[in-house]
Coordinates of C-alpha atoms in Angstrom, one line a residue:
M1 CA 92.3 77.6 103.9
Y2 CA 92.5 79.7 100.7
P3 CA 93.3 78.3 97.3
R4 CA 95.5 80.9 95.6
C5 CA 93.5 81.8 92.6
L6 CA 92.3 85.3 91.7
A7 CA 92.6 85.2 88.0
W8 CA 89.4 85.3 86.1
G9 CA 87.0 87.4 88.1
W10 CA 84.5 84.9 89.6
A11 CA 83.7 85.7 93.2
I12 CA 83.6 82.4 95.0
A13 CA 82.7 82.9 98.6
A14 CA 83.0 80.5 101.5
R15 CA 86.7 81.0 102.3
T16 CA 88.1 81.1 98.8
H17 CA 89.9 83.6 96.6
L18 CA 88.4 84.6 93.3
S19 CA 88.9 82.6 90.2
T20 CA 87.5 80.5 87.4
C21 CA 89.6 77.7 88.7
E22 CA 87.0 75.2 87.5
T23 CA 87.7 76.4 83.9
A24 CA 91.4 76.2 84.5
R25 CA 91.1 72.7 85.9
G26 CA 89.3 71.6 82.8
R27 CA 92.2 72.9 80.7
G28 CA 94.8 71.1 82.7
T29 CA 96.1 74.1 84.6
K30 CA 97.4 73.3 88.0
M31 CA 95.2 74.3 90.9
S32 CA 96.8 76.6 93.5
R33 CA 97.7 74.9 96.8
F34 CA 98.6 76.3 100.2
A35 CA 102.1 75.0 100.8
L36 CA 101.6 74.0 104.5
V37 CA 103.8 70.9 103.7
G38 CA 106.5 73.3 102.5
L39 CA 106.5 75.4 105.6
A40 CA 109.6 73.7 106.9
V41 CA 111.3 74.5 103.6
A42 CA 110.1 78.1 103.9
L43 CA 111.8 78.4 107.3
T44 CA 115.1 77.0 106.2
M45 CA 115.3 78.1 102.6
G46 CA 117.7 80.9 102.0
A47 CA 119.4 80.4 105.4
V48 CA 122.5 82.6 105.7
P49 CA 124.9 83.5 108.4
P50 CA 123.6 86.0 111.0
S51 CA 126.1 88.6 109.9
A52 CA 124.7 88.4 106.3
D53 CA 121.1 88.6 107.6
A54 CA 121.8 91.8 109.3
R55 CA 122.6 93.4 106.0
R56 CA 119.5 92.2 104.2
V57 CA 115.8 92.9 104.2
R58 CA 114.1 92.2 107.5
P59 CA 110.7 92.8 109.2
D60 CA 110.4 96.5 110.2
P61 CA 110.8 96.6 114.1
T62 CA 108.8 99.8 114.2
F63 CA 105.7 98.0 112.9
G64 CA 103.3 95.5 114.3
G65 CA 104.5 95.7 117.9
G66 CA 108.1 95.0 117.0
R67 CA 107.5 91.9 114.9
G68 CA 107.2 93.7 111.5
W69 CA 103.9 92.1 110.7
L70 CA 100.4 91.7 112.1
T71 CA 97.2 89.8 111.5
T72 CA 93.7 91.2 111.9
R73 CA 90.6 89.2 112.8
I74 CA 87.3 90.5 111.4
P75 CA 84.6 89.2 113.7
G76 CA 82.1 87.0 112.0
S77 CA 84.0 86.9 108.7
S78 CA 86.8 85.2 106.8
P79 CA 88.7 88.2 105.4
V80 CA 91.3 88.5 102.6
A81 CA 93.2 91.6 101.3
Y82 CA 93.8 91.9 97.6
G83 CA 94.9 95.6 97.4
A84 CA 97.1 97.9 99.4
A85 CA 98.2 101.5 99.4
V86 CA 100.5 103.7 101.5
L87 CA 99.3 107.2 102.2
R88 CA 101.5 110.3 102.3
D89 CA 101.8 110.1 106.1
R90 CA 102.7 106.4 105.8
R91 CA 99.3 105.1 107.1
I92 CA 98.4 101.9 105.3
V93 CA 95.1 101.1 103.6
I94 CA 94.1 97.6 102.5
A95 CA 91.0 96.5 100.5
G96 CA 89.5 93.1 100.0
Q97 CA 86.6 90.9 101.0
A98 CA 84.9 89.7 104.1
T99 CA 82.8 86.5 103.9
A100 CA 80.5 85.0 106.4
P101 CA 81.8 81.6 107.8
D102 CA 79.0 79.8 105.9
G103 CA 80.2 81.4 102.6
S104 CA 77.3 83.8 102.3
N105 CA 77.1 87.5 102.2
S106 CA 80.6 88.5 100.9
Q107 CA 81.1 92.3 101.3
I108 CA 83.8 94.8 100.4
L109 CA 86.3 95.3 103.2
V110 CA 88.6 98.3 103.7
V111 CA 90.9 98.7 106.7
R112 CA 93.2 101.5 107.6
Y113 CA 96.3 101.2 109.8
R114 CA 98.4 103.8 111.6
R115 CA 102.1 103.9 110.6
D116 CA 103.0 101.6 113.5
G117 CA 100.4 99.0 112.4
R118 CA 97.7 99.7 115.0
L119 CA 94.2 100.1 113.6
D120 CA 93.4 103.7 112.8
R121 CA 90.2 104.1 114.8
T122 CA 89.4 107.5 113.1
F123 CA 88.6 105.5 110.0
G124 CA 85.2 103.9 109.4
S125 CA 84.1 101.9 112.4
R126 CA 87.1 101.7 114.7
G127 CA 89.4 101.3 111.7
I128 CA 87.2 99.1 109.5
F129 CA 84.8 99.9 106.7
K130 CA 82.6 97.1 105.4
T131 CA 79.8 97.5 102.9
A132 CA 76.2 96.4 103.7
L133 CA 75.0 95.8 100.1
P134 CA 72.2 93.4 99.3
A135 CA 73.6 89.9 99.7
A136 CA 71.4 88.6 96.9
A137 CA 73.2 90.8 94.4
G138 CA 76.7 89.7 95.6
P139 CA 79.2 88.4 96.3
F140 CA 80.9 91.8 96.6
L141 CA 84.6 92.3 96.7
A142 CA 87.5 94.8 96.3
T143 CA 90.6 94.0 94.4
S144 CA 92.4 97.3 94.5
V145 CA 92.6 100.6 96.3
V146 CA 94.1 104.0 95.1
P147 CA 94.1 107.2 97.1
E148 CA 93.3 110.5 95.5
R149 CA 96.4 112.5 96.3
S150 CA 94.7 115.9 96.5
T151 CA 91.6 115.0 98.6
G152 CA 92.5 112.1 100.8
R153 CA 89.6 110.1 99.4
L154 CA 90.0 106.5 98.5
L155 CA 88.9 104.8 95.3
I156 CA 88.1 101.1 95.6
G157 CA 87.8 98.9 92.6
G158 CA 86.3 95.4 92.4
G159 CA 83.0 93.9 91.4
Y160 CA 79.9 92.0 92.4
G161 CA 78.0 89.0 91.2
Q162 CA 80.0 87.4 88.4
D163 CA 79.8 90.0 85.7
S164 CA 79.9 93.6 87.0
M165 CA 82.7 96.0 87.5
L166 CA 82.4 98.3 90.5
V167 CA 84.1 101.4 91.9
L168 CA 83.3 103.1 95.1
R169 CA 84.7 106.2 96.8
L170 CA 85.3 106.7 100.5
T171 CA 85.9 109.9 102.3
A172 CA 89.1 110.4 104.2
A173 CA 87.1 109.4 107.3
G174 CA 86.1 106.0 105.8
R175 CA 82.5 106.7 104.9
L176 CA 80.8 106.3 101.5
D177 CA 81.2 109.5 99.5
R178 CA 77.6 110.4 98.6
T179 CA 78.8 112.9 96.0
F180 CA 80.0 110.0 93.9
G181 CA 78.0 107.9 91.5
R182 CA 74.8 108.4 89.5
N183 CA 72.4 108.2 92.3
R184 CA 74.8 109.6 94.9
A185 CA 75.1 106.2 96.3
G186 CA 78.9 106.4 96.7
L187 CA 79.5 103.8 94.1
A188 CA 79.2 103.1 90.4
S189 CA 79.1 99.9 88.3
V190 CA 78.9 98.6 84.8
P191 CA 78.0 95.1 83.6
A192 CA 81.1 94.1 81.7
G193 CA 81.1 90.3 81.8
G194 CA 83.4 90.2 84.8
I195 CA 84.7 92.0 87.9
A196 CA 87.5 94.6 87.9
N197 CA 90.9 93.2 88.7
S198 CA 92.8 96.5 88.6
L199 CA 92.3 100.2 89.1
A200 CA 94.2 103.4 88.1
I201 CA 93.5 107.1 88.2
Q202 CA 94.4 109.3 85.2
P203 CA 96.0 112.7 85.4
G204 CA 92.7 114.4 84.6
G205 CA 90.8 112.4 87.2
G206 CA 89.4 109.7 85.0
I207 CA 89.0 106.3 86.8
L208 CA 90.1 103.2 84.9
L209 CA 89.0 99.7 85.8
G210 CA 90.5 96.6 84.1
G211 CA 89.0 93.1 83.9
S212 CA 87.7 90.7 81.3
N213 CA 84.4 89.7 79.6
A214 CA 83.6 86.0 80.4
N215 CA 80.6 86.2 78.0
G216 CA 82.8 86.8 74.9
P217 CA 84.8 84.1 73.0
G218 CA 88.3 84.0 74.4
R219 CA 87.3 86.3 77.3
P220 CA 88.4 89.7 75.8
M221 CA 90.3 92.0 78.2
V222 CA 88.2 94.9 79.2
V223 CA 89.1 98.5 80.3
A224 CA 86.3 100.8 81.5
R225 CA 86.6 104.5 82.3
F226 CA 84.5 106.5 84.7
T227 CA 84.6 110.3 85.2
R228 CA 85.8 111.7 88.5
H229 CA 82.2 111.9 89.6
G230 CA 81.5 108.3 89.0
R231 CA 79.7 108.3 85.6
L232 CA 80.7 106.0 82.8
D233 CA 82.8 108.1 80.4
R234 CA 81.1 107.4 77.0
R235 CA 83.9 109.3 75.2
F236 CA 86.2 106.4 75.9
G237 CA 86.1 103.3 73.6
Q238 CA 82.5 102.3 72.9
G239 CA 80.2 103.7 75.5
G240 CA 82.9 103.8 78.1
L241 CA 84.3 100.3 77.5
V242 CA 87.2 98.9 75.4
Q243 CA 87.2 95.2 74.7
A244 CA 90.7 94.0 73.6
M245 CA 91.2 90.8 71.7
F246 CA 94.5 90.1 70.0
W247 CA 94.8 86.4 70.3
N248 CA 92.9 83.4 68.7
P249 CA 89.9 82.9 70.9
N250 CA 89.8 79.3 69.8
L251 CA 93.2 78.7 71.3
A252 CA 93.3 80.9 74.4
F253 CA 91.3 83.0 76.8
S254 CA 92.3 85.9 79.1
S255 CA 92.3 86.0 82.8
G256 CA 91.5 89.7 82.9
V257 CA 93.5 92.9 83.2
S258 CA 95.6 92.4 86.3
G259 CA 98.0 95.3 85.5
L260 CA 96.8 98.8 84.7
A261 CA 98.7 102.1 84.4
T262 CA 98.1 105.5 82.9
T263 CA 100.4 107.7 80.8
L264 CA 100.9 111.4 81.1
D265 CA 98.9 112.1 77.9
G266 CA 95.9 110.2 79.3
G267 CA 96.6 106.9 77.6
V268 CA 96.4 103.4 79.1
I269 CA 98.8 100.5 79.5
A270 CA 97.3 97.2 80.4
S271 CA 98.4 93.6 80.9
G272 CA 97.1 90.2 81.8
H273 CA 97.4 86.5 81.7
L274 CA 96.5 84.5 78.5
D275 CA 95.8 80.8 79.1
Y276 CA 96.7 78.4 76.3
G277 CA 97.0 75.5 78.7
Y278 CA 100.4 77.2 79.4
G279 CA 100.7 80.9 80.2
S280 CA 101.7 84.0 78.4
A281 CA 101.5 87.8 79.0
G282 CA 99.4 90.0 76.9
V283 CA 100.2 93.7 77.0
F284 CA 98.4 96.5 75.1
R285 CA 98.3 100.3 75.0
L286 CA 95.4 102.6 74.4
S287 CA 95.1 106.3 73.6
S288 CA 93.2 108.7 75.7
R289 CA 90.1 107.9 73.6
G290 CA 90.4 104.2 74.1
R291 CA 91.9 103.2 70.7
F292 CA 94.9 101.0 70.2
V293 CA 98.2 102.9 69.9
R294 CA 99.4 101.3 66.7
S295 CA 103.0 102.3 67.3
F296 CA 103.1 100.1 70.3
G297 CA 104.3 96.5 69.6
T298 CA 102.3 95.0 66.7
G299 CA 99.3 97.2 66.1
G300 CA 99.0 98.2 69.8
H301 CA 99.7 95.0 71.6
V302 CA 102.5 92.5 72.5
E303 CA 102.4 88.9 73.7
V304 CA 105.3 87.3 75.5
K305 CA 105.9 83.6 76.3
F306 CA 108.7 81.7 77.9
S307 CA 110.2 78.6 76.2
D308 CA 110.3 75.3 78.0
P309 CA 111.7 72.5 75.8
G310 CA 110.6 69.9 78.3
A311 CA 106.9 70.8 78.2
R312 CA 104.5 69.2 75.7
S313 CA 103.6 72.7 74.4
G314 CA 107.2 73.9 74.3
F315 CA 106.3 76.8 76.6
A316 CA 106.5 77.3 80.3
Q317 CA 103.6 77.5 82.7
W318 CA 103.3 81.1 83.7
F319 CA 100.7 83.2 85.7
P320 CA 101.7 86.9 85.0
C321 CA 99.7 88.7 87.7
A322 CA 101.4 92.1 88.2
M323 CA 102.7 95.0 86.1
T324 CA 104.9 98.0 86.8
V325 CA 106.0 101.0 84.8
D326 CA 109.2 102.7 85.8
A327 CA 110.2 106.4 85.3
R328 CA 111.7 105.6 81.8
G329 CA 108.4 104.1 80.7
R330 CA 109.7 100.5 80.7
I331 CA 106.9 98.0 81.4
T332 CA 107.7 94.9 83.5
V333 CA 105.2 92.0 83.8
T334 CA 105.9 89.3 86.3
G335 CA 104.3 86.4 88.0
D336 CA 104.6 82.8 89.3
G337 CA 105.5 80.0 87.0
S338 CA 107.5 76.8 86.5
I339 CA 110.0 75.7 83.9
G340 CA 110.6 72.0 84.0
A341 CA 110.6 70.9 87.6
T342 CA 111.7 74.4 88.8
N343 CA 109.2 76.8 90.4
A344 CA 110.3 80.3 89.6
L345 CA 109.3 84.0 89.2
L346 CA 109.1 84.7 85.5
S347 CA 109.5 88.4 84.4
T348 CA 109.6 90.2 81.1
R349 CA 110.3 93.9 80.4
L350 CA 109.3 95.9 77.4
R351 CA 110.5 99.3 76.2
R352 CA 108.2 102.3 75.9
R353 CA 107.1 101.3 72.4
G354 CA 106.6 97.6 73.2
A355 CA 109.8 96.1 72.0
L356 CA 111.5 93.6 74.4
D357 CA 114.1 95.3 76.5
R358 CA 117.4 93.5 75.6
S359 CA 119.1 95.0 78.6
F360 CA 116.9 92.9 80.9
G361 CA 118.1 89.4 81.6
K362 CA 121.4 87.4 81.1
A363 CA 120.3 86.2 77.7
R364 CA 119.6 89.8 76.6
N365 CA 116.1 88.7 75.4
G366 CA 113.9 90.7 77.8
R367 CA 113.1 87.7 79.9
V368 CA 114.3 86.6 83.4
V369 CA 113.7 83.4 85.3
T370 CA 114.3 83.7 89.1
P371 CA 114.2 80.2 90.8
G372 CA 113.5 79.6 94.5
L373 CA 109.8 80.1 94.9
L374 CA 107.8 77.6 97.0
S375 CA 105.0 77.2 94.4
G376 CA 104.7 77.6 90.7
D377 CA 101.0 78.2 90.4
D378 CA 100.0 81.4 92.4
T379 CA 97.7 83.5 90.3
T380 CA 97.7 86.6 92.5
C381 CA 100.7 88.7 93.4
G382 CA 101.9 92.3 93.9
A383 CA 104.8 94.2 92.6
T384 CA 106.4 97.7 92.8
A385 CA 109.2 99.2 90.8
S386 CA 111.7 102.0 91.7
A387 CA 112.3 104.9 89.3
A388 CA 115.5 103.1 88.1
G389 CA 113.7 99.9 87.4
S390 CA 114.5 97.6 90.3
L391 CA 111.6 95.3 91.1
I392 CA 110.1 94.0 94.3
V393 CA 107.5 91.2 93.9
G394 CA 105.4 89.5 96.6
V395 CA 103.9 86.1 95.5
G396 CA 102.7 83.3 97.7
S397 CA 104.9 83.4 100.8
N398 CA 108.0 84.8 98.9
L399 CA 109.4 88.3 98.6
V400 CA 111.7 88.8 95.6
K401 CA 113.9 91.7 94.5
L402 CA 115.5 92.1 91.1
R403 CA 118.1 94.6 90.0
P404 CA 117.3 96.9 87.1
N405 CA 119.0 94.5 84.8
G406 CA 116.9 91.6 86.1
A407 CA 119.6 90.0 88.2
P408 CA 118.5 88.8 91.7
N409 CA 119.5 91.3 94.4
H410 CA 121.7 89.2 96.8
G411 CA 121.9 92.2 99.1
F412 CA 118.2 91.9 99.6
A413 CA 118.0 88.2 100.4
H414 CA 119.8 85.0 99.6
R415 CA 119.6 84.6 95.8
G416 CA 117.2 87.6 95.9
V417 CA 114.3 85.5 97.3
L418 CA 113.1 85.7 100.9
A419 CA 110.8 82.9 102.2
I420 CA 108.4 84.2 104.8
G421 CA 107.7 81.7 107.6
K422 CA 106.1 83.9 110.2
P423 CA 103.2 84.0 110.6
P424 CA 102.4 80.6 109.0
Q425 CA 100.0 80.2 106.0
V426 CA 101.0 83.6 104.5
N427 CA 99.8 84.4 101.0
I428 CA 100.8 87.8 99.5
N429 CA 98.4 89.5 97.1
A430 CA 99.6 93.1 97.2
V431 CA 102.8 95.1 97.5
A432 CA 103.3 98.8 98.0
R433 CA 106.4 101.0 98.6
S434 CA 106.6 103.0 101.8
G435 CA 109.4 105.5 101.2
S436 CA 112.7 104.4 99.6
R437 CA 113.6 101.7 102.1
R438 CA 110.4 100.0 103.1
V439 CA 107.8 97.8 101.4
V440 CA 104.3 96.9 102.6
L441 CA 102.8 93.5 102.0
A442 CA 99.1 92.5 102.3
G443 CA 97.1 89.3 101.9
V444 CA 95.9 86.6 104.1
A445 CA 97.3 84.3 106.9
G446 CA 95.0 81.5 107.8
N447 CA 91.6 83.2 108.3
R448 CA 93.0 86.6 109.1
L449 CA 94.2 89.6 107.2
Y450 CA 97.9 89.8 106.9
V451 CA 99.9 93.1 106.7
A452 CA 103.6 93.4 107.0
R453 CA 106.3 96.0 106.5
Y454 CA 109.8 95.1 105.6
V455 CA 112.9 97.4 105.6
R456 CA 116.2 97.1 104.0
P457 CA 119.3 98.6 105.7
P458 CA 120.8 101.7 104.1
R459 CA 123.6 101.2 101.6
R460 CA 127.1 101.2 103.1

């Protein structure tokens, strides 16, 4: 069973996700819980007449042998997927971690599936790539995967131990690319005080990793940049690293950079969770040289909170864990949370220069609360945005769609929220679009990898 916590970059093996949950517990943050007791609710929540179901999102019958989903057993390991990508030919790649049953020897895991969900046996070893790095230096894990569009190679971001960011590159055939990295090892790393939670490729080929530094007061957010050949780019920030701190380290600490995007001019947009005992979203923007863009927000950064009059702090509990940037440059940060006794998806949207987007949300304050989630304390999630700004979020065992103005999309699911009951024990960590009508989900179900593809009917 997996506690749902991937927030602060610790790699806890033995059938767990990644977190500094011990630190969170000490500050009164709720621990994630797998909602087995809520499964009956998941199966009944959002029930609608069959005629309405037929018009809404549903498992893709062309995937997973007709079920729309599949689970994959990794022999001798407890696996979990944290990242997913859809290739141009609609094949699916997931990246994560495989851990021995006794909790030892956690390695990076990458699996590629054919467009119908069968393992792509031309990749790695019969569809599966797993590192064989020294167990004493681990645990090793991957949190994200991004394809190089022009070459078919895969960049995998993550970390090892408790304080090092790591990026490795695989060939299109699923082998370590020995042209990558300082010693042609196929990988590159930097001790940054934490693992990488996110990955992005810049237009010029620069490779960005986002995380946090657990060794600094308040856990500064960290962005590192590598060259296309796997060398730390020392022209960026200070020696290749930027450490961002725009909050009082005596009052809060960051959970790393969970959202990372690049701009056309080579700049960087990053976001993450700030923990005050309640949650807020921290968003910042950097130039191509790794300096704060002062015209963004207040001196290059923005912080967003949700009010909760019933809470002792006056603010809602919130775990912002995904960020998207649409074609208009609008930045949406979203994640699990709770206001009062209501578990909900909390989302905020910023304009290109960091001002709250007043066209987002009923209250016209750039904030949206979408009730109906089974849990309020998931710290990992995935999201994808359309060019127009509609948002699809996968968190826990829920799939949510919001319209560009933040309203729930009732044509997607009842109240915009779909509760996934099959297979049981689903936890979604990654979401990726597959064309205009399909969305791919990845995570874990029990002790197996979980991958699903959902499709919405064409508009009538």
